[in-house]
Short mmCIF file of C-alpha atoms in Angstrom, two decimals:
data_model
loop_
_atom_site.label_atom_id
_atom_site.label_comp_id
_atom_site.label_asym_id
_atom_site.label_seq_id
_atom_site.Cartn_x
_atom_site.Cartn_y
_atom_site.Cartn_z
CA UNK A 1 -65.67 18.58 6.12
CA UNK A 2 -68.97 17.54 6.99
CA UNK A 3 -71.84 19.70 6.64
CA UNK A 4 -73.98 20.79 9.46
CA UNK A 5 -70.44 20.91 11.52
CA UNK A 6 -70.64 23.47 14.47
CA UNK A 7 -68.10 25.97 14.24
CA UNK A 8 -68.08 28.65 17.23
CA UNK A 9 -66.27 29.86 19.98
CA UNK A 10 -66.92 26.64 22.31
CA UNK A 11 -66.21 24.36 19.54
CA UNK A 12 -62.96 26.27 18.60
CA UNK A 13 -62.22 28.28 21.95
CA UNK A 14 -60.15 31.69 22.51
CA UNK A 15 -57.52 29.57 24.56
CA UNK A 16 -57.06 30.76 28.42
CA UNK A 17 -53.57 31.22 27.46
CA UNK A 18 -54.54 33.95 25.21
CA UNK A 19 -55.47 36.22 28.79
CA UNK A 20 -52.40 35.07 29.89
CA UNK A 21 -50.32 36.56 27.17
CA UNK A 22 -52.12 39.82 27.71
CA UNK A 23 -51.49 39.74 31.39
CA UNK A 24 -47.63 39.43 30.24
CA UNK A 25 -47.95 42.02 27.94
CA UNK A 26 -49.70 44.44 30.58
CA UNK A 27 -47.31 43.46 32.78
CA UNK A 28 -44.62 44.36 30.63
CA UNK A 29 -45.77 47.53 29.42
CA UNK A 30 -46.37 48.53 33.27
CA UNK A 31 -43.05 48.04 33.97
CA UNK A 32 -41.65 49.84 30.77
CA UNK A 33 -43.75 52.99 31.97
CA UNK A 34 -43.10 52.58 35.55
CA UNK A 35 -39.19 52.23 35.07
CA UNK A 36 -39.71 55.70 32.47
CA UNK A 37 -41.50 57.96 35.03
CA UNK A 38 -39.20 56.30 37.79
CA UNK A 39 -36.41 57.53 35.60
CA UNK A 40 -37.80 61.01 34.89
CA UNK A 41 -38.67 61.46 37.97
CA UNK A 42 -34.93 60.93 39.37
CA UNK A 43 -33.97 62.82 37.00
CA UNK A 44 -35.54 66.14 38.65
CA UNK A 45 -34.53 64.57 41.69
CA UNK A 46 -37.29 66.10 44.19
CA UNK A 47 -39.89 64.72 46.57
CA UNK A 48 -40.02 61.35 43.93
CA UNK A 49 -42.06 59.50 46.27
CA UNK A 50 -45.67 60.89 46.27
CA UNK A 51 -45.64 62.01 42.67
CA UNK A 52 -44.14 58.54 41.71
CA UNK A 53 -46.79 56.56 43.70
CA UNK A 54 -50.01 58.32 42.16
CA UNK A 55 -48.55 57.85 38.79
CA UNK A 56 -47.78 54.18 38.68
CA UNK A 57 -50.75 53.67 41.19
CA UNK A 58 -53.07 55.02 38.18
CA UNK A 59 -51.41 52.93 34.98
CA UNK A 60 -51.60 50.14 37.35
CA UNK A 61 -55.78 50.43 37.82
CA UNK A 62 -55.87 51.69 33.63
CA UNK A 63 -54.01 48.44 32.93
CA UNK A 64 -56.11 46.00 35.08
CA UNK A 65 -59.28 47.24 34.05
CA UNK A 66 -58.41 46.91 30.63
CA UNK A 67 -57.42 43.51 31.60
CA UNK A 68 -61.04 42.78 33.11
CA UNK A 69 -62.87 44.20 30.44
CA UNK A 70 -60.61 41.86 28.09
CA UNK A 71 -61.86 39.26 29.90
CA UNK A 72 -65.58 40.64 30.14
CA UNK A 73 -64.94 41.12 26.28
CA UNK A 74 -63.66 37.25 25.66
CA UNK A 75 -66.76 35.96 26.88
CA UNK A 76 -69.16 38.37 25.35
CA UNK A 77 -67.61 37.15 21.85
CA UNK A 78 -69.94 34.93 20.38
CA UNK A 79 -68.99 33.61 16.50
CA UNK A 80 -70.35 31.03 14.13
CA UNK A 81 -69.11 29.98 10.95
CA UNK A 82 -71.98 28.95 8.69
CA UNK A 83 -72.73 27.57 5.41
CA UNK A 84 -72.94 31.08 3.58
CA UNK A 85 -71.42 33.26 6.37
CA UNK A 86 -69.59 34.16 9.35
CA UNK A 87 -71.59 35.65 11.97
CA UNK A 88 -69.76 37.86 14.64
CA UNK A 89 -71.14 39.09 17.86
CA UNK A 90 -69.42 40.57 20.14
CA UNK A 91 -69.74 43.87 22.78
CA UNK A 92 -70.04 44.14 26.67
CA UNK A 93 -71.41 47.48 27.02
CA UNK A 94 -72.68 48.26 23.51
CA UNK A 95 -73.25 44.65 21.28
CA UNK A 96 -72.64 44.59 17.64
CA UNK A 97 -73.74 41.42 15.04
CA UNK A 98 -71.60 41.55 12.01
CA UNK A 99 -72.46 39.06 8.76
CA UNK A 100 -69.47 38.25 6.39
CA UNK A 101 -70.16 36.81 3.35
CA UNK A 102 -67.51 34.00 2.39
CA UNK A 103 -67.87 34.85 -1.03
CA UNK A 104 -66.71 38.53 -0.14
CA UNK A 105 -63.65 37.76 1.64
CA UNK A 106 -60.53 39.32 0.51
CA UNK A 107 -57.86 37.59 2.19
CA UNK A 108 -57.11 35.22 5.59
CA UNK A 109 -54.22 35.59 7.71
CA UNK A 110 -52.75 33.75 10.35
CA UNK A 111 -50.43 34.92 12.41
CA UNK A 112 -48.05 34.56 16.04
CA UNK A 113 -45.94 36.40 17.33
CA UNK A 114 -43.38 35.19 19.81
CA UNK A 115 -45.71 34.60 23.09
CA UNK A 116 -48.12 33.42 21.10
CA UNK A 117 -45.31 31.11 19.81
CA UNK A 118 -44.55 29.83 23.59
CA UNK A 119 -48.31 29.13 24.35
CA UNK A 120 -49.24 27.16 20.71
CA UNK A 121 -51.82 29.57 19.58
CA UNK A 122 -52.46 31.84 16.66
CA UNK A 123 -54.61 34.57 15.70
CA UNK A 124 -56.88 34.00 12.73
CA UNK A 125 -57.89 37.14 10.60
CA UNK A 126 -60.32 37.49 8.03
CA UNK A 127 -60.44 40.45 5.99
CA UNK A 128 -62.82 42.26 3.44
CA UNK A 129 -62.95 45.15 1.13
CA UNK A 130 -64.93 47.09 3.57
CA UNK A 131 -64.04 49.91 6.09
CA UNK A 132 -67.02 49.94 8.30
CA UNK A 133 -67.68 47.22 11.09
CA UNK A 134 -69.78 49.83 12.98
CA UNK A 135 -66.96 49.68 15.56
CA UNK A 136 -65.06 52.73 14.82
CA UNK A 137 -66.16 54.29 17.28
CA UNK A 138 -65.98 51.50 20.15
CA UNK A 139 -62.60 51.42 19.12
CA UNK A 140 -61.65 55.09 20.02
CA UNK A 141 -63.20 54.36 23.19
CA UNK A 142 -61.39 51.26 23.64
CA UNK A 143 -58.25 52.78 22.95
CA UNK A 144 -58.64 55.61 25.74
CA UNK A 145 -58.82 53.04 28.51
CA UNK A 146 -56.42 50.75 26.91
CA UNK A 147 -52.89 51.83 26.89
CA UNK A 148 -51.25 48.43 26.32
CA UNK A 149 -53.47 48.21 23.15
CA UNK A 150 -54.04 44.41 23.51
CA UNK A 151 -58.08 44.76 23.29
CA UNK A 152 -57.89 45.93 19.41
CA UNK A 153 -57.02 42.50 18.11
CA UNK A 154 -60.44 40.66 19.25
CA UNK A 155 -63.32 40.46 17.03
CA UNK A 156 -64.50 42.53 14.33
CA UNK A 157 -63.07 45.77 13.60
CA UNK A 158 -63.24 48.11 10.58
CA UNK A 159 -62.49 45.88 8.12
CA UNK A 160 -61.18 42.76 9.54
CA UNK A 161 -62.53 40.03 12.12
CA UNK A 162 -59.70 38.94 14.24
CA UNK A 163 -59.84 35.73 16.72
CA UNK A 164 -57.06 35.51 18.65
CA UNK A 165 -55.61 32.96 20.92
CA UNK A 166 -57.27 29.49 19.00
CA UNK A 167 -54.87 26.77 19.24
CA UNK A 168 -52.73 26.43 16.34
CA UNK A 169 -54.04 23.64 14.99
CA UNK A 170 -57.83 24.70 15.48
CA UNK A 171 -56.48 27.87 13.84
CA UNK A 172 -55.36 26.18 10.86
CA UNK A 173 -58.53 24.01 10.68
CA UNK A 174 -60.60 27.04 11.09
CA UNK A 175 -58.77 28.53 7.82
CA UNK A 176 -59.23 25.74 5.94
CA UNK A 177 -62.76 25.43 6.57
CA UNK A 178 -62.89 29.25 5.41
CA UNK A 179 -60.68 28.25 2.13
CA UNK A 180 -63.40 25.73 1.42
CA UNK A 181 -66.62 27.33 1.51
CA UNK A 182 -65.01 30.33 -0.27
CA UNK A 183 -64.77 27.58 -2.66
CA UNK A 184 -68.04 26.50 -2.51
CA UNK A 185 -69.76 30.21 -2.83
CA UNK A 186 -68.31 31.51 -5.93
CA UNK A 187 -68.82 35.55 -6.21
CA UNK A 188 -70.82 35.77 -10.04
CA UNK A 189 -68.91 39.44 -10.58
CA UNK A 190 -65.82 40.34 -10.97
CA UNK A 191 -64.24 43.57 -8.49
CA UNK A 192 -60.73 42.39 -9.69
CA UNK A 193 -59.82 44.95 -12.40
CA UNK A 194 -57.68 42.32 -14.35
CA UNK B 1 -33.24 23.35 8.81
CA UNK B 2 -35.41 22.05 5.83
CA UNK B 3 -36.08 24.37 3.02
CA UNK B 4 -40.26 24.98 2.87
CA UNK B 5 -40.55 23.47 -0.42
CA UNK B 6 -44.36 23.17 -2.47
CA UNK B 7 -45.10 22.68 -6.08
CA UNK B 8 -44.68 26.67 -6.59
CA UNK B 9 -41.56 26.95 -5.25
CA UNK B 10 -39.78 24.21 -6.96
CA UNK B 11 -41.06 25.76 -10.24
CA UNK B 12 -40.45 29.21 -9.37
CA UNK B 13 -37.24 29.20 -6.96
CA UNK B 14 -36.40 31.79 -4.74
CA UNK B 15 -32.87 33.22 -5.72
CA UNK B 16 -30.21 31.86 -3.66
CA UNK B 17 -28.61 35.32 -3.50
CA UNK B 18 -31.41 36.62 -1.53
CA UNK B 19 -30.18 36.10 2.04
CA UNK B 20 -26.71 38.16 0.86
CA UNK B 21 -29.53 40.89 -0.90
CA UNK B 22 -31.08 41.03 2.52
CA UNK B 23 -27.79 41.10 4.17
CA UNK B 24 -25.96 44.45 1.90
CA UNK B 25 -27.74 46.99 3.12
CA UNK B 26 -26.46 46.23 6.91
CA UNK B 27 -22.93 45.37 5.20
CA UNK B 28 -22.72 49.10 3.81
CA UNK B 29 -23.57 50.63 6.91
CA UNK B 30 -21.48 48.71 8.69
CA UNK B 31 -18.40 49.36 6.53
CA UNK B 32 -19.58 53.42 6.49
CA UNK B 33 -19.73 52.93 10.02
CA UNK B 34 -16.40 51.33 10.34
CA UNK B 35 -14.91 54.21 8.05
CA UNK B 36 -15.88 56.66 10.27
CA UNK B 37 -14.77 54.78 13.61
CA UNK B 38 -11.31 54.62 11.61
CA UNK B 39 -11.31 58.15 11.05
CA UNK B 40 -12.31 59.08 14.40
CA UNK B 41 -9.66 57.00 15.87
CA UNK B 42 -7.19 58.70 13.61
CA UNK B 43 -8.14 62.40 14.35
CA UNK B 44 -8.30 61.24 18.48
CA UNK B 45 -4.79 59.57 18.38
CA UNK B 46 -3.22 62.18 16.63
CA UNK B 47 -4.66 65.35 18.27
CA UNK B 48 -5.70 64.98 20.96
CA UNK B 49 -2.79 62.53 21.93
CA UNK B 50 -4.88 59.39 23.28
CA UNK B 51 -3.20 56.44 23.24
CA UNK B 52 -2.50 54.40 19.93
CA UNK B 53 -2.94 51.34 21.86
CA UNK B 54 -6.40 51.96 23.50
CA UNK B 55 -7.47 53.63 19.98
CA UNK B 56 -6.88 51.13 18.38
CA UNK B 57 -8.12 48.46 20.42
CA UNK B 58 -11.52 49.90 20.60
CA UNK B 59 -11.47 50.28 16.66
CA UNK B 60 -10.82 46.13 16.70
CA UNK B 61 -13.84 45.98 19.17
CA UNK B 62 -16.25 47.83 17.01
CA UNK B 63 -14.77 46.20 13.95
CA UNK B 64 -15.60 42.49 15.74
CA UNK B 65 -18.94 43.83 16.99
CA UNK B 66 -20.07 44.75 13.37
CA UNK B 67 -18.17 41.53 11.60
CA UNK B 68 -20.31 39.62 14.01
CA UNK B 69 -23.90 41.59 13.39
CA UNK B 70 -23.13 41.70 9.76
CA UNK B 71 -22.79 37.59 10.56
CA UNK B 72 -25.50 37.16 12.58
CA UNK B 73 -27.68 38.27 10.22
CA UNK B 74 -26.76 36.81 7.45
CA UNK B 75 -27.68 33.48 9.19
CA UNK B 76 -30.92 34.87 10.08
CA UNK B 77 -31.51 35.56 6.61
CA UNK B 78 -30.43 32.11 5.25
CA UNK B 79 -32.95 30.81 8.50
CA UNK B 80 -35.84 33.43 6.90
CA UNK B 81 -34.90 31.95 3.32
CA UNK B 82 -35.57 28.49 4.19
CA UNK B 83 -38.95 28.74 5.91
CA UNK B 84 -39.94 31.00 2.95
CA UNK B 85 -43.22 29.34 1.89
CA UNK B 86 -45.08 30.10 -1.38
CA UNK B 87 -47.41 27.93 -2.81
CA UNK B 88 -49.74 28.45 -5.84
CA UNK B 89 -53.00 25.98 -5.16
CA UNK B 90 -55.72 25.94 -7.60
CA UNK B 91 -57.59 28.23 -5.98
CA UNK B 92 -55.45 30.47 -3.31
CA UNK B 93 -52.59 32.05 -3.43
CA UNK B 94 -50.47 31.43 0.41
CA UNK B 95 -48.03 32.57 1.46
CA UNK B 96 -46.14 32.38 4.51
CA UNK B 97 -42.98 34.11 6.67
CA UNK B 98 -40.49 34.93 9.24
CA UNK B 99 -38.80 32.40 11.70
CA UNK B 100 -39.44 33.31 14.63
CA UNK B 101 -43.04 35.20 14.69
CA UNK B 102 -45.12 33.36 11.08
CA UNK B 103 -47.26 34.99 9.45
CA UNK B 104 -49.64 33.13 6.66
CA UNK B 105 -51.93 35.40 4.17
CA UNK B 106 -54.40 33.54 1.87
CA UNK B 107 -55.98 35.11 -1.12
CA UNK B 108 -58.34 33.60 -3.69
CA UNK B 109 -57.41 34.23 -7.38
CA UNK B 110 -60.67 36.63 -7.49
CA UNK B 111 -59.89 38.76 -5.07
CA UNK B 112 -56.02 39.88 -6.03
CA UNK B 113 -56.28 43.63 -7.57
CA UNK B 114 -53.14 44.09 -8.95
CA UNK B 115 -50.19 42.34 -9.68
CA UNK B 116 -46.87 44.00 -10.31
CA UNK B 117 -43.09 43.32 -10.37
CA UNK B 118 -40.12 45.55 -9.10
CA UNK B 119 -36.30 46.06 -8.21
CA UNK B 120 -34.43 48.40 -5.90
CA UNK B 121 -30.97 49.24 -6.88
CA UNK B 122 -29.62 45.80 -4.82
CA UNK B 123 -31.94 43.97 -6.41
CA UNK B 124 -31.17 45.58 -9.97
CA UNK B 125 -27.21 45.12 -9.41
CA UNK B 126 -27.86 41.25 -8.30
CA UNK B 127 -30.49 40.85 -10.93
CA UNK B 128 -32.99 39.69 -8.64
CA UNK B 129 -37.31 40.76 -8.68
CA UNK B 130 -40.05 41.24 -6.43
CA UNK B 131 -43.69 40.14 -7.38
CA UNK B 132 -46.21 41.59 -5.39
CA UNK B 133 -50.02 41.30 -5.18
CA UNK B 134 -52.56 42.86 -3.40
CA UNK B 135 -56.56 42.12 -2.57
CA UNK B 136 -58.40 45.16 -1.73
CA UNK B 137 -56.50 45.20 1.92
CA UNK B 138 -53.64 47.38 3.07
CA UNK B 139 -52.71 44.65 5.19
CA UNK B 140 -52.36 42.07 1.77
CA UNK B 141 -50.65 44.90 0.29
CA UNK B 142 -47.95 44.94 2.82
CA UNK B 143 -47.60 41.15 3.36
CA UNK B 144 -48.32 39.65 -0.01
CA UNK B 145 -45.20 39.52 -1.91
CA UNK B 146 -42.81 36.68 -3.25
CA UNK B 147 -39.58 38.52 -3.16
CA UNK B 148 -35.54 37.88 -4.77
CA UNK B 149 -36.80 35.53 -7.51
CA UNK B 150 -34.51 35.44 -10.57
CA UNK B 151 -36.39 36.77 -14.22
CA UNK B 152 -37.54 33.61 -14.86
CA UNK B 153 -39.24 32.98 -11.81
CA UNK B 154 -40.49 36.00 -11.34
CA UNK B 155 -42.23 36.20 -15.46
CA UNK B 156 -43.56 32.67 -14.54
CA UNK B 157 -44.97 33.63 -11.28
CA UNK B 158 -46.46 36.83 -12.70
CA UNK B 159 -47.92 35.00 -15.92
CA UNK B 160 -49.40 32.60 -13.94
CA UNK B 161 -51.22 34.41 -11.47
CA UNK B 162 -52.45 36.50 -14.81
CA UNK B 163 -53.49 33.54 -16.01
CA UNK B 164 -55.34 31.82 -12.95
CA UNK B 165 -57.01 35.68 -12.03
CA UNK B 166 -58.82 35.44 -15.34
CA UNK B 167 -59.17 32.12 -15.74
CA UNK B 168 -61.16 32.41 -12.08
CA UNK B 169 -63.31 35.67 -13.23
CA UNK B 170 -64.10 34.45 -16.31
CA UNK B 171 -65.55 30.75 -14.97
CA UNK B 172 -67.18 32.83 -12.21
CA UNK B 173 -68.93 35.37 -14.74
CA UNK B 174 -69.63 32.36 -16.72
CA UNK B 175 -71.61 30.72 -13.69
CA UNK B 176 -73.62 34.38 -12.73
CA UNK B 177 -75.15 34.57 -16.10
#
């Protein structure tokens, strides 16, 4: 790795694909909870129509704006991997900056599950030991206009960062640039107990 | 399908009984299962007067249905055994899983809190171990673990990840002071 490398979000993109996958997912989950009320609604077999309508009518506008504001969200998210730390802004209506210290990283993931398997991306997660992220709260609001649940996994977040939807390979580079300078800034104390 | 070998695994194998360990739990339900189809057949056929022949062609039908998930699995599990990826570097421990959606977790030597080995009753019977390890994480918690090694294995693996956590705290004391 060379030093003085850029590493953010144009250099190492959240693919297109990845709004794809959570148009498939929103799609899906509409039509899991359109084919349940559908059901329920036979079921008591009165007057299905109106009832029917209003309710699908309103997932339908929950699930695309939670769509738009994933995309709003996707390019508000600004990262930057430095020499000594990560730096994570994200927000559309409220904006957060988050510093992670590679010497105070607990663990990297990377993960895909099966659409992410059918586009070539993976999600790259970085943990610490902390429970904060000062986005608790943006969470809970997230998660009232987000039934599908797909804008959780994007940025930083109590005590992970998560970037989604990088290529596999830029993934994998990404993670080995993170293996490395943990490397190269040694933590002088010890929080292991052994 | 090529077995995901590295340094680490070679060493320390995974036990080639795993996939069947992974397998018994769905084998005993499926025979309970099939024990109680049997029974059911019985009591129908000679109570309530159905048919011997359609009883006891939908007992063959379930029986099929369960050989074949009981099958089906164990094939999966022989897939999951082979992309099974461990490796021990110098300074991480990865580790990496599951065929169809992977998951990789990375943790330097530092950062892992605990190390500890156990058995279930299966694994007690076949003799086999799980070595888990954690960072501070829930999520390493759940994920980081090198399961259905043999004893040897699994005292090797646990001795050296020991050995590299306080080789790693010490040097990086060492360099504070």
């Amino acid at each position: 790795m060379t030093a003085g490398r850029v590493i953010n979000q144009d250099t190492y993109p959240i693919e297109k694909s990845w709004l794809i996958k959570s148009f498939v997912y929103v799609v899906i989950v509409t039509i899991f909870i359109a084919g349940f009320v559908f059901l329920s609604e036979l079921s008591k077999r009165h007057e299905i129509g109106l009832r029917y309508g209003t309710v699908v009518t309103i997932m339908l506008a929950l699930q695309f704006g939670s769509f738009i504001v994933l995309i709003l969200r996707r390019n508000r998210f600004k990262y930057e991997f430095g020499e000594k730390n990560i730096i994570i802004k994200q927000g559309v209506l409220s904006k957060s900056e988050r510093q992670v210290f590679y010497g105070r990283i607990q663990n990297i993931g990377v993960s895909q599950d099966l659409i992410d398997r059918l586009f070539g991306i993976a999600s790259l997660v970085i943990e610490t030991a902390s429970d904060a992220g000062g986005a608790v709260v943006i969470n809970d609001q997230d998660r009232s206009i987000d039934p599908a649940g797909i804008l959780a996994a994007l940025g930083s977040n109590s005590n992970y960062i998560a970037i989604p939807g990088l290529s596999y390979q830029n993934a994998t580079e990404l993670k080995n640039y993170v293996m490395e300078q943990i490397k190269a800034n040694p933590i002088d104390d010890a929080q292991s107990g052994l | 399908m090529k077995i995901a070998m590295s340094k680490s695994r070679e060493q320390f194998p995974l036990s080639g009984k795993k996939p069947l360990k992974k397998t018994i739990p769905l084998i005993i339900s499926a025979i309970v299962l099939f024990v109680i189809v049997l029974a059911t057949g019985i009591f129908f056929s000679a109570f309530l007067n159905w048919s011997f022949s359609t009883v006891s062609m939908w007992i063959f039908l379930i029986s099929i249905l369960l050989a074949v998930a009981c099958f089906l699995t164990y094939q999966y599990q022989i897939w999951y055994f082979q992309v099974y990826f461990y490796d021990l570097t110098d300074d991480f421990i990865i580790i990496r899983k599951r065929v169809f959606t992977p998951r990789e977790i990375t943790i330097p030597y530092e950062r892992v809190q605990d190390v500890y080995v156990d058995q279930d009753l299966i694994d007690r019977i076949m003799g086999l171990y799980d070595v888990h390890l954690s960072s501070a994480t829930i999520s390493s918690g759940m994920e980081a673990h090198i399961d259905g090694v043999e004893k040897d294995a699994a005292d090797g693996l646990k001795n050296i990840i020991m050995q590299k956590v306080s080789d790693k705290i010490r040097k990086a004391k060492g360099q504070g002071s």
